[in-house]
Amino acid sequence: MGMSRRLVLASLAGVLAAGSLAIGLHTAGATERPGRRDAGGGNIERGRRLFLVGCASCHGQSGEGTAQGPDLRGVGAASADFQLSTGRMPNTAPDRQSVTKRSPYTRREIDDLVAYVASLGPGPPIPDVNDPPGDLQEGGELYLDNCAACHSASGNGGALSVGRDAPTVHGATQVEVGEAIRTGPGNMPVFGPGTFTRQQVNSIVRYVEYLKKPEDPGGLSLGLVGPITEGLVAILVGLGALMLLTRWIEPPAVREEPPAVTAASPTVTAEPEPATAPEDQQ
Amino acid sequence: MSDNDDVQERKATSRTALAFGVTALASIGLAVTYFVLGGQEQLEGVLLALALGGLGFGFVEVAKHLLPQGPYVEEREALPSSDEDTAAFAADFERGEGWLSRRGFLLKMLGLAAGALGVAALFPIRSLGPSPGQSLFRTKWRRGSLVVDEQGEPVGIDTLDVGGAITVFPQGHLEVEDSQTILIRLSRADVVTRPGRELWGPEGYVGFSKVCTHAGCPVGLYQQQFKRLLCPCHQSTFTVADGAQPVFGPATRSLPQLPLMVDEEGMLRARSDYTEPVGPGFWDRGT
Amino acid sequence: MIVKRIVRWFDERLGAARFVRTALNKVFPDHWSFMLGELALYCFVILILTGIYLTFFFTPGTKEVVYNGSYAPLKGVSMSQAYESVLRISFDVRAGLVMRQIHHWSALIFVGAIIAHLMRIFFTGAFRRPRELNWIIGVTLLLLAIANGFTGYSLPDDQLSGTGLRIAYSVVISVPVVGVWSAFLIFGGEFPGNEVLTRFFVIHILIVPAAIAVLLGAHLALLVRQKHTQFRGPSRKERNVVGARLWPTFTAKTLGLFFFVFAACAALGGLAQINPVWIWGPFQPAAVSAGSQPDWYVGWLEGSLRLLPGWELRAFGHEVPNPFFSGVLLPGITFMLLYAWPFLESRFTKENREEHHLLDRPRDRPVRTAIGVAALAFYAVLFIAGGNDVLAARFNVSVNFVTNVLRVSLFVVPVVAGVLTYRLCKELAARSPTAGEPEASPGAELISRTEDGGFVEVEEPARTP
């Protein structure tokens, strides 16, 4: 190959690399990240330094845990990635349920932290939600059997005890759904590899994805809350409108006029009353 | 009639005609929606509403502006029958009924006949269902029943992680309502065994009847951190670590615990059926 | 004219001129609140019409089939015939979903209209003598409407209604002595069994609608026989009814109302999705969804089940379990009080022993109005309690806290509401005292009916003030 050709190829490669990096960074802030994550994508040393600054006060200098935060050794990349990506961690109110919020970390920082936590002990890796490919129907059955009890059939979430709740699943990315299943964050049970195969997890992920935009052929979905909203609409909108309508048909006018003098129907000549059977009197 | 009334009438007439026109057009729209578009729910609903509403509006307009308003007066007669009518009725009725009052024995026999036949007519109701017998006192779990998940896969000591929970059944009886069991894995340290149940929870596995003891809903919400089971129907809450005791809500009784054991291949099996009736209470549950 | 010929043909065979003329001249009071009963009646008609259509497609039955229709997430999933047929109606029958939705929306409005009508009758005292019988029929119609609603939405055999059926089963077995046997006979054995859907189908399409139709006929017949009540006003007396005649004006109005009711149900049926059974999934005995709710008119029972704390009676090996008190005793007492009300009130009110055809203004009967409002408040709290978990999740409060607050409210709110209402009634009544027996304005000419149906003008007799 000539020098110029190599130069062209090298520059092409460079452009491609730069382009991918740009695209990668551009989509870093987006919530839809269905692709794979490289478990080894982050830098452990950088992660350790970030950890000491932002996490060690609750989770201990080496992640061994304190009174404020659990032991992170062995929670795995999946758990760390879930907690950090959804912004649950850092947790500003440890006595309450941690909530999804905007993370103060960039995607790269999260990857570094994940790499560090993953290095603390063996634990569930970040699942690959596309391989093996999930089956929508299997996912629906598994979701309704295992998830709907807390997260509701529609994925709207539901109340738990004493102010906790199973949040809506509509805001989670596919990877986050997979991670939650595998790691059981908060009050959620853990569904490890002995419980669900990777295929089964990916099927559930696919169904949850469907629940974000389910088919609504009937019209306004009313949030898929159920009979409560349906009842409110029926009474307030349906019956309410109809009751207002009756007031239009019979306006509550002040009736001061006397009964109208109308053309009285011609008097029917009274027939002699039969001797025995009384007539039908109307 | 004054000019104003005339104008009112004409306005009402044209409004009514317009409304009926809307009905006609909407009906054509319905035909298009059904046959040309192949159906579309929102269009069907809206067009039908317009078609019906046009008719409704028209009729009400006619009633309010084009038809005699009255008000008319109708007198009430007294509701109770007049004395003559009552007497005449009594006389006529006596004709048919008087002979009965003098035949007390016949009446009694008629009563016996009607009563007996009436009772007999109720017998076919018994065919509606089987005798309850012991049904509510037993499930399909037996000694040695293999614990399987909802796909029928056997459950072993490695199936659940600590903090995991799934629904299980005895092998061969998938989806049998009274046998549904929620299997939870606690860490061994967390289990507080009730007296007599020391062997029921191997390796931290505890199994409870999933049929809520309040009104029978599946108690499917396992709160891993609180180690509590929450029933979504009426919020009965049970503490898992010490035998699923009710601590909130209308349930009055713990969820029955399934005695578990591990076989030589590491698979979970039942030691026996539940030792008490599962599910909600009933009159002779305690017998 | 051809019409004349047809009418004469019928008259030669029926001789109905006098009867029909009497009927057509019946007078209907002209207050809008008298149309509430008609709202319910027309919802019933719509339910029958759409219901018949649905029966051509619905298959009751628990036989397992594999779904192969258009709704992708359930393709290949096994489910009952009933559920499959509802999916088919919703996705694969043209106009099926809109018919189904119109049916369900009009059922929700049906019960609401009955209750609105009941409230009008109650608060104006229209149930007093001679109309106690019609009140009893009316309360029975309410009961039947609720029963038909429950059996109806249980037919699709989806997860949501199946959960409700399980609760119903448990409530039945909680009845002392006969509960378990009753449940086994109704359901054909242990829950869920294979019989209850087919039985509910027969109850829903045949038995209860027939009962409603018969009772409705009796309800209307009594209305015709006893004539309407009416509000006080000029020329309105205990001895007459003032308003519009059945033909032509009232006919046109009521026909218009029917079309409007149908239009409202059609609009809802096409624009607002109701009971998306494909999201709830087919019924499975070991599954349940968070936020499960019954249809609104059962919500008060659901609230009752949630609010009663863990109390029950146990003695000598027998027990009266918790759901009996909240699920049988409470509704039992509710309907017993409803049925007994006219008789209770007349026991404590001497004037109820006479006939009443003029209605009370609610403010003129402060005790009755206050009791009515307190009762409504009681059931409203129960209704809210039925959705305590949805409320808690929606507003980020502890469901335990919400439940406890509602437990207290159940007793506090009705009392407060009743007392406030009493005061308000007294205040309003003091400001606008009841008119006495209204007199006809001078110069008015009254027409009156003769015994055999004719109309004559009457001389206004001299009035004593």
Coordinates of N, CA, C and O in Angstrom, one line a residue, chain B residues 34-35 38-39 41-42 44-46 48-49 52-53 55-57 59-60 63 67-69 71-80 125-126 128-132 135-136 150 167 169 175 177-178 180 210-211 214-218 232-235 248-253 280-287, chain C residues 26-27 94-95 97-98 130-131 163 166-167 170 173 176-177 180-181 184-185 188-191 199 225-228 238-243 245 248-249 252-253 255-256 259-260 262-263 266-267 270-271 285-288 302 305-306 308 310 312 314 317-319 321-323 355 357 388-389 400 447-449:
Chain B
Y34 N -67.4 2.4 8.8 CA -67.5 0.9 9.0 C -67.1 0.2 7.7 O -66.3 -0.7 7.8
F35 N -67.5 0.7 6.5 CA -67.3 -0.1 5.3 C -66.0 0.3 4.6 O -65.3 -0.5 4.0
G38 N -63.0 0.3 7.5 CA -62.8 -0.9 8.3 C -63.0 -0.8 9.8 O -62.6 -1.6 10.5
G39 N -63.7 0.3 10.1 CA -63.9 0.5 11.6 C -62.8 1.3 12.3 O -61.6 1.2 11.9
E41 N -62.6 3.0 16.3 CA -63.4 3.1 17.5 C -63.8 4.6 17.8 O -64.9 4.9 18.1
Q42 N -62.8 5.5 17.8 CA -63.1 6.9 18.2 C -64.1 7.5 17.2 O -65.0 8.2 17.6
E44 N -66.2 5.9 15.4 CA -67.5 5.3 15.6 C -68.3 5.9 16.7 O -69.4 6.3 16.6
G45 N -67.6 6.1 17.8 CA -68.2 6.7 19.0 C -68.6 8.1 18.7 O -69.8 8.5 19.1
V46 N -67.8 9.0 18.2 CA -68.1 10.4 18.0 C -69.2 10.5 17.0 O -70.2 11.3 17.2
L48 N -71.5 8.3 16.1 CA -72.7 7.8 16.7 C -73.3 8.9 17.7 O -74.5 9.1 17.7
A49 N -72.4 9.5 18.5 CA -72.9 10.5 19.4 C -73.5 11.7 18.7 O -74.5 12.2 19.1
L52 N -77.0 10.6 17.3 CA -78.0 10.5 18.3 C -78.2 11.8 18.9 O -79.4 12.2 19.2
G53 N -77.2 12.6 19.1 CA -77.3 13.9 19.7 C -78.2 14.8 18.8 O -79.0 15.7 19.3
L55 N -80.6 14.0 16.8 CA -82.0 13.6 17.1 C -82.5 14.1 18.4 O -83.6 14.7 18.6
G56 N -81.6 14.0 19.4 CA -82.0 14.4 20.7 C -82.3 15.9 20.8 O -83.3 16.4 21.3
F57 N -81.3 16.6 20.2 CA -81.5 18.1 20.2 C -82.8 18.5 19.5 O -83.5 19.4 19.9
F59 N -85.6 16.9 19.0 CA -86.8 16.6 19.7 C -87.0 17.5 20.9 O -88.1 18.0 21.2
V60 N -85.9 17.8 21.5 CA -86.0 18.8 22.7 C -86.4 20.1 22.2 O -87.3 20.8 22.8
A63 N -90.0 20.1 21.5 CA -90.8 20.1 22.7 C -90.8 21.5 23.4 O -91.8 21.9 23.9
L67 N -94.2 22.8 20.6 CA -95.4 22.1 21.1 C -96.0 22.8 22.2 O -95.4 23.6 22.9
P68 N -97.3 22.5 22.4 CA -98.0 23.2 23.5 C -97.4 23.0 24.9 O -97.1 21.9 25.2
Q69 N -97.1 24.1 25.6 CA -96.4 24.0 26.8 C -97.3 23.7 28.0 O -96.8 23.2 29.0
P71 N -98.9 25.2 31.3 CA -99.0 23.9 32.0 C -100.5 23.4 32.1 O -101.4 24.2 32.2
Y72 N -100.6 22.1 32.1 CA -102.0 21.5 32.3 C -102.2 21.1 33.7 O -101.2 20.8 34.4
V73 N -103.4 20.9 34.1 CA -103.7 20.5 35.4 C -104.5 19.2 35.3 O -105.4 19.1 34.5
E74 N -104.1 18.2 36.1 CA -104.9 17.0 36.2 C -105.3 16.8 37.6 O -104.4 16.9 38.5
E75 N -106.6 16.6 37.9 CA -107.0 16.4 39.2 C -106.7 15.0 39.7 O -106.7 14.0 38.9
R76 N -106.4 14.8 41.0 CA -106.3 13.5 41.5 C -107.6 13.1 42.1 O -108.3 13.8 42.7
E77 N -108.0 11.8 41.9 CA -109.1 11.3 42.6 C -108.5 10.6 43.9 O -107.3 10.4 44.0
A78 N -109.4 10.4 44.8 CA -108.9 9.7 46.0 C -108.4 8.3 45.6 O -109.0 7.6 44.8
L79 N -107.3 7.9 46.3 CA -106.7 6.7 45.9 C -107.5 5.5 46.5 O -107.7 4.5 45.7
P80 N -107.8 5.5 47.7 CA -108.5 4.3 48.2 C -109.8 4.1 47.5 O -110.5 5.1 47.1
I125 N -81.5 -27.9 43.7 CA -80.4 -26.9 44.0 C -79.2 -27.7 44.5 O -78.1 -27.2 44.3
R126 N -79.4 -28.8 45.2 CA -78.3 -29.5 45.7 C -77.3 -30.0 44.6 O -76.1 -30.2 44.9
L128 N -76.2 -28.3 42.4 CA -75.4 -27.2 41.8 C -73.9 -27.3 42.2 O -73.1 -26.8 41.5
G129 N -73.6 -28.0 43.3 CA -72.2 -28.1 43.7 C -72.0 -29.3 44.6 O -72.9 -29.9 45.1
P130 N -70.7 -29.7 44.7 CA -70.4 -30.8 45.6 C -70.5 -30.5 47.0 O -70.5 -29.3 47.4
S131 N -70.5 -31.5 47.9 CA -70.4 -31.2 49.3 C -69.1 -30.7 49.7 O -68.0 -31.2 49.1
P132 N -69.0 -29.7 50.5 CA -67.7 -29.2 50.9 C -66.8 -30.2 51.5 O -65.6 -30.2 51.2
S135 N -62.8 -30.3 51.7 CA -62.1 -29.5 50.7 C -61.3 -28.3 51.2 O -60.2 -28.0 50.8
L136 N -62.0 -27.6 52.1 CA -61.3 -26.4 52.6 C -60.3 -26.7 53.7 O -59.5 -25.8 54.1
E150 N -43.8 -21.7 38.7 CA -45.0 -21.6 37.8 C -44.8 -22.1 36.4 O -45.7 -22.3 35.7
T167 N -43.5 -17.7 43.4 CA -44.7 -18.5 43.7 C -44.5 -19.9 43.3 O -43.9 -20.2 42.2
F169 N -45.8 -24.3 43.5 CA -46.9 -25.3 43.6 C -46.4 -26.6 43.8 O -45.2 -26.9 43.6
E175 N -51.1 -24.2 39.3 CA -52.3 -23.3 39.2 C -53.5 -23.8 40.0 O -54.6 -23.3 39.7
E177 N -55.7 -23.3 42.9 CA -55.7 -22.1 43.7 C -55.4 -22.3 45.2 O -54.7 -21.5 45.8
D178 N -55.9 -23.4 45.8 CA -55.6 -23.4 47.3 C -54.2 -23.9 47.6 O -53.8 -23.8 48.7
Q180 N -51.4 -22.6 46.1 CA -50.4 -21.6 45.8 C -49.6 -21.3 47.0 O -50.2 -21.1 48.1
K210 N -50.1 -18.6 49.9 CA -50.3 -17.3 49.3 C -51.7 -16.8 49.3 O -52.0 -15.7 48.9
V211 N -52.6 -17.7 49.8 CA -54.0 -17.3 49.9 C -54.2 -16.5 51.2 O -54.1 -17.0 52.3
H214 N -57.5 -13.2 55.0 CA -58.6 -12.3 55.1 C -59.7 -12.6 54.1 O -60.8 -13.1 54.4
A215 N -59.4 -12.4 52.8 CA -60.4 -12.6 51.8 C -59.9 -13.3 50.6 O -60.5 -13.3 49.5
G216 N -58.7 -14.0 50.7 CA -58.3 -14.9 49.7 C -57.5 -14.4 48.5 O -57.1 -15.1 47.6
C217 N -57.2 -13.1 48.5 CA -56.3 -12.6 47.4 C -54.9 -13.2 47.5 O -54.5 -13.5 48.6
P218 N -54.2 -13.4 46.4 CA -52.8 -13.8 46.5 C -52.0 -12.7 47.2 O -51.9 -11.6 46.7
P232 N -52.3 -6.9 48.3 CA -52.7 -5.7 47.7 C -54.2 -5.4 47.8 O -54.6 -4.2 47.5
C233 N -55.0 -6.4 48.1 CA -56.4 -6.1 48.1 C -56.9 -5.2 49.2 O -57.5 -4.2 49.0
H234 N -56.6 -5.6 50.5 CA -57.0 -4.8 51.6 C -55.9 -4.5 52.6 O -56.2 -4.2 53.7
Q235 N -54.7 -4.6 52.1 CA -53.5 -4.2 52.8 C -53.2 -4.9 54.1 O -52.5 -4.4 55.0
F248 N -51.0 -5.6 60.3 CA -51.8 -4.5 59.9 C -52.9 -5.0 59.0 O -52.8 -6.0 58.4
G249 N -54.0 -4.3 59.0 CA -55.0 -4.6 58.1 C -56.0 -5.6 58.7 O -55.9 -6.0 59.8
P250 N -57.0 -6.0 57.9 CA -58.1 -6.8 58.4 C -57.8 -8.3 58.7 O -58.6 -9.0 59.2
A251 N -56.7 -8.8 58.2 CA -56.4 -10.3 58.4 C -56.2 -10.5 59.9 O -55.6 -9.7 60.7
T252 N -56.8 -11.7 60.4 CA -56.7 -12.0 61.8 C -55.8 -13.1 62.1 O -55.6 -13.5 63.3
R253 N -55.3 -13.8 61.1 CA -54.6 -15.0 61.3 C -53.3 -15.0 60.4 O -53.3 -14.5 59.3
P280 N -59.2 -17.7 53.8 CA -60.0 -17.0 54.7 C -60.8 -17.9 55.7 O -60.9 -19.1 55.5
G281 N -61.3 -17.3 56.8 CA -62.0 -18.1 57.8 C -63.4 -18.5 57.3 O -64.0 -17.9 56.4
F282 N -63.9 -19.5 58.0 CA -65.3 -19.9 57.8 C -65.8 -20.5 59.1 O -65.1 -20.8 60.0
W283 N -67.1 -20.8 59.1 CA -67.8 -21.1 60.4 C -67.2 -22.3 61.1 O -66.9 -22.1 62.3
D284 N -66.9 -23.4 60.5 CA -66.4 -24.5 61.3 C -64.9 -24.8 61.0 O -64.5 -25.9 61.0
R285 N -64.2 -23.7 60.8 CA -62.8 -23.9 60.5 C -62.0 -24.5 61.7 O -61.1 -25.2 61.6
G286 N -62.6 -24.2 62.9 CA -61.9 -24.6 64.1 C -62.1 -26.0 64.5 O -61.6 -26.5 65.5
T287 N -63.1 -26.7 63.8 CA -63.4 -28.1 64.2 C -62.5 -29.1 63.6 O -61.9 -28.9 62.5
Chain C
K26 N -102.0 12.3 30.3 CA -101.4 12.3 31.6 C -100.5 13.5 31.7 O -99.8 13.9 30.8
V27 N -100.5 14.1 32.9 CA -99.7 15.3 33.1 C -98.4 14.9 33.9 O -98.4 14.2 34.9
R94 N -65.5 -5.9 14.1 CA -65.6 -4.5 13.8 C -66.8 -3.9 14.6 O -67.8 -4.5 14.6
A95 N -66.5 -2.8 15.2 CA -67.5 -2.1 16.1 C -67.7 -2.8 17.4 O -68.4 -2.4 18.2
L97 N -65.5 -3.3 19.9 CA -64.9 -2.6 21.1 C -65.8 -1.5 21.5 O -66.1 -1.2 22.7
V98 N -66.3 -0.7 20.5 CA -67.1 0.4 20.8 C -68.5 0.0 21.5 O -69.0 0.6 22.4
P130 N -98.7 7.7 49.6 CA -98.9 6.3 49.2 C -97.8 5.6 48.5 O -98.1 4.6 47.8
R131 N -96.6 6.2 48.5 CA -95.6 5.6 47.5 C -94.6 4.7 48.2 O -93.5 4.5 47.6
T163 N -60.1 -11.4 40.6 CA -59.7 -11.1 42.0 C -61.0 -10.7 42.8 O -61.1 -11.1 44.0
R166 N -62.8 -13.8 43.8 CA -62.2 -14.5 44.9 C -62.7 -13.9 46.2 O -63.0 -14.5 47.2
I167 N -62.7 -12.5 46.3 CA -63.1 -11.8 47.4 C -64.6 -12.1 47.7 O -65.0 -12.4 48.9
S170 N -64.9 -15.5 49.3 CA -64.6 -15.4 50.7 C -65.6 -14.8 51.6 O -65.8 -15.2 52.7
I173 N -68.3 -17.4 52.1 CA -68.0 -18.5 53.1 C -67.9 -18.0 54.5 O -68.0 -18.7 55.4
P176 N -72.1 -17.3 58.7 CA -72.2 -18.4 59.7 C -73.1 -19.6 59.2 O -74.1 -19.3 58.5
V177 N -72.7 -20.7 59.6 CA -73.5 -22.0 59.4 C -73.6 -22.3 57.9 O -73.2 -23.4 57.5
V180 N -70.3 -21.8 53.8 CA -69.5 -22.7 52.9 C -70.3 -23.5 52.0 O -70.0 -23.5 50.8
W181 N -71.4 -24.0 52.4 CA -72.3 -24.7 51.5 C -72.8 -23.8 50.4 O -72.9 -24.2 49.3
F184 N -70.2 -23.3 47.8 CA -70.0 -24.5 47.0 C -71.1 -24.7 46.0 O -70.9 -25.2 44.9
L185 N -72.3 -24.3 46.4 CA -73.4 -24.4 45.5 C -73.4 -23.4 44.4 O -73.7 -23.6 43.2
G188 N -70.1 -24.0 42.4 CA -69.9 -25.4 42.0 C -68.6 -26.0 42.6 O -68.0 -26.8 41.9
G189 N -68.3 -25.6 43.8 CA -67.1 -26.2 44.4 C -66.2 -25.2 45.0 O -66.5 -24.1 45.3
E190 N -64.9 -25.6 45.1 CA -63.9 -24.7 45.6 C -63.6 -23.6 44.5 O -63.9 -23.8 43.3
F191 N -63.1 -22.5 45.0 CA -62.8 -21.4 44.1 C -61.6 -21.8 43.2 O -60.6 -22.5 43.8
R199 N -72.8 -19.6 35.0 CA -73.9 -19.2 35.9 C -74.1 -17.7 35.9 O -75.3 -17.2 35.8
R225 N -100.6 4.9 38.2 CA -101.8 4.8 39.1 C -101.9 5.9 40.1 O -102.9 6.5 40.3
Q226 N -100.7 6.1 40.7 CA -100.7 7.1 41.8 C -100.5 8.5 41.4 O -100.6 9.5 42.1
K227 N -100.1 8.7 40.2 CA -99.7 9.9 39.6 C -98.4 10.5 40.3 O -98.1 10.1 41.4
H228 N -97.7 11.3 39.6 CA -96.5 12.0 40.1 C -96.8 12.8 41.3 O -97.9 13.3 41.5
E238 N -102.2 19.5 46.7 CA -102.2 18.1 46.9 C -103.1 17.3 46.0 O -102.9 16.2 45.8
R239 N -104.1 18.0 45.5 CA -105.2 17.3 44.8 C -105.0 17.4 43.3 O -106.0 17.1 42.6
N240 N -103.8 17.9 42.8 CA -103.7 17.9 41.4 C -102.3 17.7 41.0 O -101.4 17.6 41.8
V241 N -102.1 17.6 39.7 CA -100.7 17.5 39.1 C -100.7 18.6 38.0 O -101.6 18.6 37.2
V242 N -99.6 19.4 38.0 CA -99.5 20.4 37.0 C -98.3 20.2 36.2 O -97.2 19.9 36.7
G243 N -98.4 20.3 34.9 CA -97.2 20.2 34.1 C -97.6 20.0 32.6 O -98.6 20.6 32.1
R245 N -98.4 17.6 29.2 CA -99.1 16.4 28.9 C -98.2 15.4 28.3 O -97.2 15.8 27.6
P248 N -98.4 15.9 23.2 CA -97.1 15.5 22.5 C -95.9 15.9 23.2 O -94.8 15.5 22.9
T249 N -96.0 16.9 24.2 CA -94.8 17.6 24.6 C -93.9 16.7 25.4 O -92.6 16.6 25.2
A252 N -92.0 14.2 23.3 CA -90.9 14.7 22.6 C -89.7 15.0 23.5 O -88.5 14.7 23.2
K253 N -90.0 15.5 24.7 CA -88.9 15.8 25.6 C -88.2 14.5 26.0 O -86.9 14.4 26.0
L255 N -88.2 11.6 24.5 CA -87.5 11.0 23.4 C -86.1 11.7 23.2 O -85.1 11.1 23.0
G256 N -86.2 13.0 23.3 CA -84.9 13.8 23.1 C -83.9 13.4 24.2 O -82.7 13.2 23.9
F259 N -82.3 10.1 23.4 CA -81.2 10.2 22.4 C -79.9 10.8 23.0 O -78.8 10.5 22.6
F260 N -80.2 11.8 23.8 CA -79.0 12.4 24.5 C -78.2 11.4 25.4 O -77.0 11.4 25.4
F262 N -78.1 8.2 25.1 CA -77.4 7.3 24.2 C -76.2 8.0 23.6 O -75.1 7.4 23.4
A263 N -76.4 9.3 23.2 CA -75.3 10.0 22.6 C -74.1 10.1 23.6 O -72.9 9.9 23.2
A266 N -72.4 6.9 23.8 CA -71.7 6.6 22.6 C -70.4 7.4 22.6 O -69.3 6.9 22.2
A267 N -70.5 8.7 23.0 CA -69.3 9.5 23.0 C -68.2 8.9 24.0 O -67.0 8.7 23.6
G270 N -66.7 5.7 22.6 CA -65.7 5.7 21.5 C -64.4 6.5 21.9 O -63.3 6.2 21.4
L271 N -64.6 7.4 22.9 CA -63.4 8.3 23.2 C -62.7 7.9 24.4 O -61.5 8.2 24.6
P285 N -55.2 -17.8 39.2 CA -55.6 -17.9 40.6 C -54.4 -17.4 41.5 O -54.7 -16.9 42.6
A286 N -53.2 -17.5 41.1 CA -52.1 -17.1 42.0 C -51.5 -15.7 41.7 O -50.5 -15.3 42.3
A287 N -52.1 -15.0 40.7 CA -51.6 -13.7 40.4 C -52.6 -12.6 40.9 O -53.8 -12.9 41.1
V288 N -52.1 -11.4 41.0 CA -52.9 -10.2 41.4 C -52.2 -9.0 40.9 O -51.0 -9.0 40.7
E302 N -65.7 -2.4 49.1 CA -64.3 -2.6 49.1 C -63.7 -1.8 50.3 O -62.8 -2.3 51.0
L305 N -64.3 -3.5 53.5 CA -63.4 -4.6 53.8 C -62.0 -4.1 54.2 O -61.3 -4.8 54.9
R306 N -61.5 -3.0 53.7 CA -60.2 -2.5 54.0 C -60.1 -1.8 55.3 O -59.1 -1.8 56.0
L308 N -62.1 -2.2 58.2 CA -62.3 -2.9 59.4 C -61.0 -3.5 59.9 O -60.4 -4.3 59.2
G310 N -58.4 -6.0 62.2 CA -58.4 -7.4 62.3 C -59.2 -8.0 63.5 O -58.7 -8.5 64.4
E312 N -62.5 -10.5 64.7 CA -63.5 -11.4 64.3 C -63.9 -12.2 65.6 O -63.3 -12.0 66.7
R314 N -64.6 -15.7 67.6 CA -64.2 -17.1 67.6 C -64.6 -17.7 68.9 O -64.2 -17.2 70.0
G317 N -64.8 -23.6 68.7 CA -64.4 -24.2 67.4 C -65.1 -23.6 66.2 O -64.8 -23.9 65.1
H318 N -66.0 -22.6 66.4 CA -66.6 -21.9 65.3 C -66.1 -20.5 65.2 O -65.6 -19.9 66.2
E319 N -66.2 -19.9 64.1 CA -65.9 -18.5 64.0 C -66.8 -17.8 63.0 O -67.3 -18.3 62.1
P321 N -65.9 -14.9 60.7 CA -64.7 -14.3 60.3 C -64.9 -12.8 59.9 O -66.0 -12.4 59.6
N322 N -63.8 -12.1 59.9 CA -63.8 -10.7 59.6 C -64.6 -10.2 58.4 O -65.4 -9.3 58.5
P323 N -64.5 -10.9 57.2 CA -65.2 -10.4 56.1 C -66.7 -10.4 56.3 O -67.5 -9.7 55.5
E355 N -101.6 11.0 53.2 CA -101.1 11.0 51.8 C -100.3 12.3 51.6 O -100.7 13.4 52.1
H357 N -98.7 14.4 48.3 CA -98.4 14.5 46.9 C -97.6 15.7 46.5 O -97.1 15.8 45.4
N388 N -57.8 3.4 48.9 CA -56.7 3.9 49.7 C -55.3 3.7 49.2 O -54.5 4.6 49.3
D389 N -55.1 2.6 48.5 CA -53.7 2.3 48.1 C -53.4 3.2 46.9 O -52.3 3.7 46.7
N400 N -50.8 3.0 55.3 CA -51.2 2.7 56.6 C -51.8 4.0 57.3 O -52.9 3.9 57.9
I447 N -108.8 23.4 34.1 CA -109.5 22.3 33.5 C -109.4 21.1 34.4 O -108.4 20.9 35.1
S448 N -110.4 20.3 34.4 CA -110.4 19.2 35.3 C -110.9 17.9 34.5 O -111.5 18.0 33.5
R449 N -110.5 16.8 35.1 CA -110.8 15.5 34.4 C -112.1 15.0 35.1 O -112.2 15.0 36.3

